[in-house]
């Protein structure tokens, strides 16, 4: 399996944590239960939204070797949000990642 792992997150307002502004993301390939890490990028929220919408192989990546939950797209009142759960709350939520 090939995909992308979000390793760090930057919120628009670190106090509110209402929506993600940018993320650090690493491309990976999983082979025999191990992650082969490729290049790291910084993606905007829009780029991440589009990747999740069209690909669905975006995960939270813990400790650079621990594949966490899928990043999901939910729509609340016509707006799209990124979440690691399927709750219909009007804000982004990515569990357990450090901020930058």
Short mmCIF file of C-alpha atoms in Angstrom, two decimals:
data_model
loop_
_atom_site.label_atom_id
_atom_site.label_comp_id
_atom_site.label_asym_id
_atom_site.label_seq_id
_atom_site.Cartn_x
_atom_site.Cartn_y
_atom_site.Cartn_z
CA UNK A 1 0.00 0.00 0.00
CA UNK A 2 1.20 3.50 -0.83
CA UNK A 3 -0.09 6.60 0.88
CA UNK A 4 0.62 9.74 2.82
CA UNK A 5 1.14 10.19 6.54
CA UNK A 6 0.45 13.44 8.35
CA UNK A 7 3.19 13.89 10.97
CA UNK A 8 2.62 17.44 12.29
CA UNK A 9 -0.16 19.96 12.11
CA UNK A 10 -0.40 23.75 12.21
CA UNK A 11 -3.76 25.24 13.12
CA UNK A 12 -4.95 28.64 11.89
CA UNK A 13 -5.47 29.63 15.54
CA UNK A 14 -3.49 27.42 17.96
CA UNK A 15 -5.79 28.39 20.83
CA UNK A 16 -9.07 27.56 19.06
CA UNK A 17 -7.79 24.70 16.87
CA UNK A 18 -10.82 25.23 14.67
CA UNK A 19 -9.22 24.47 11.34
CA UNK A 20 -5.90 23.30 9.98
CA UNK A 21 -3.77 25.78 8.07
CA UNK A 22 -0.91 23.48 6.98
CA UNK A 23 0.48 20.01 7.71
CA UNK A 24 3.78 18.19 7.38
CA UNK A 25 3.21 15.07 5.36
CA UNK A 26 5.41 12.14 4.32
CA UNK A 27 4.81 9.82 1.40
CA UNK A 28 5.20 6.17 2.37
CA UNK A 29 5.09 2.67 0.97
CA UNK A 30 4.18 -0.22 3.24
CA UNK A 31 6.14 -3.43 2.63
CA UNK A 32 5.89 -6.55 4.77
CA UNK A 33 4.37 -4.59 7.64
CA UNK A 34 7.09 -1.90 7.60
CA UNK A 35 6.85 1.67 6.37
CA UNK A 36 9.36 2.83 3.77
CA UNK A 37 9.32 6.61 4.14
CA UNK A 38 9.85 8.81 1.11
CA UNK A 39 9.87 12.59 0.80
CA UNK A 40 8.37 15.06 3.31
CA UNK A 41 6.34 18.09 2.23
CA UNK A 42 4.34 20.89 3.76
CA UNK A 43 0.80 20.94 2.39
CA UNK A 44 -1.88 23.58 2.65
CA UNK A 45 -5.30 22.71 4.01
CA UNK A 46 -6.76 22.83 0.48
CA UNK A 47 -4.15 20.42 -0.87
CA UNK A 48 -4.86 18.02 2.01
CA UNK A 49 -8.63 18.31 1.53
CA UNK A 50 -8.27 17.44 -2.14
CA UNK A 51 -6.00 14.45 -1.47
CA UNK A 52 -8.38 13.05 1.13
CA UNK A 53 -11.36 13.66 -1.16
CA UNK A 54 -9.87 11.89 -4.18
CA UNK A 55 -7.46 9.34 -2.68
CA UNK A 56 -8.39 8.32 0.91
CA UNK A 57 -4.88 6.93 1.53
CA UNK A 58 -4.00 9.66 4.01
CA UNK A 59 -3.28 8.57 7.56
CA UNK A 60 -2.00 10.03 10.78
CA UNK A 61 1.60 8.86 11.14
CA UNK A 62 2.81 8.48 14.73
CA UNK A 63 6.53 8.21 15.54
CA UNK A 64 7.41 7.81 11.84
CA UNK A 65 6.67 4.09 12.01
CA UNK A 66 3.20 3.80 13.49
CA UNK A 67 0.31 4.15 11.05
CA UNK A 68 -2.65 5.70 12.83
CA UNK A 69 -6.22 6.36 11.72
CA UNK A 70 -7.35 7.46 8.27
CA UNK A 71 -7.93 11.14 7.80
CA UNK A 72 -11.58 11.55 6.83
CA UNK A 73 -13.53 14.30 5.13
CA UNK A 74 -16.85 15.35 6.68
CA UNK A 75 -19.21 18.02 5.43
CA UNK A 76 -21.17 20.14 7.90
CA UNK A 77 -23.53 22.84 6.63
CA UNK A 78 -21.81 22.90 3.25
CA UNK A 79 -18.24 23.21 4.61
CA UNK A 80 -15.61 20.47 4.49
CA UNK A 81 -13.59 19.49 7.55
CA UNK A 82 -10.70 17.07 8.14
CA UNK A 83 -11.13 14.63 11.00
CA UNK A 84 -9.71 11.39 12.35
CA UNK A 85 -13.22 10.48 13.45
CA UNK A 86 -16.54 10.67 11.61
CA UNK A 87 -18.20 13.08 14.03
CA UNK A 88 -20.11 15.86 12.33
CA UNK A 89 -18.52 18.75 14.25
CA UNK A 90 -17.80 22.01 12.42
CA UNK A 91 -14.04 22.04 12.96
CA UNK A 92 -10.98 20.02 12.01
CA UNK A 93 -9.76 17.33 14.38
CA UNK A 94 -6.55 15.31 14.03
CA UNK A 95 -5.80 13.19 17.07
CA UNK A 96 -2.42 13.00 18.75
CA UNK A 97 -0.13 14.95 16.44
CA UNK A 98 2.41 17.56 17.51
CA UNK A 99 1.90 21.10 16.30
CA UNK A 100 4.44 23.24 14.48
#
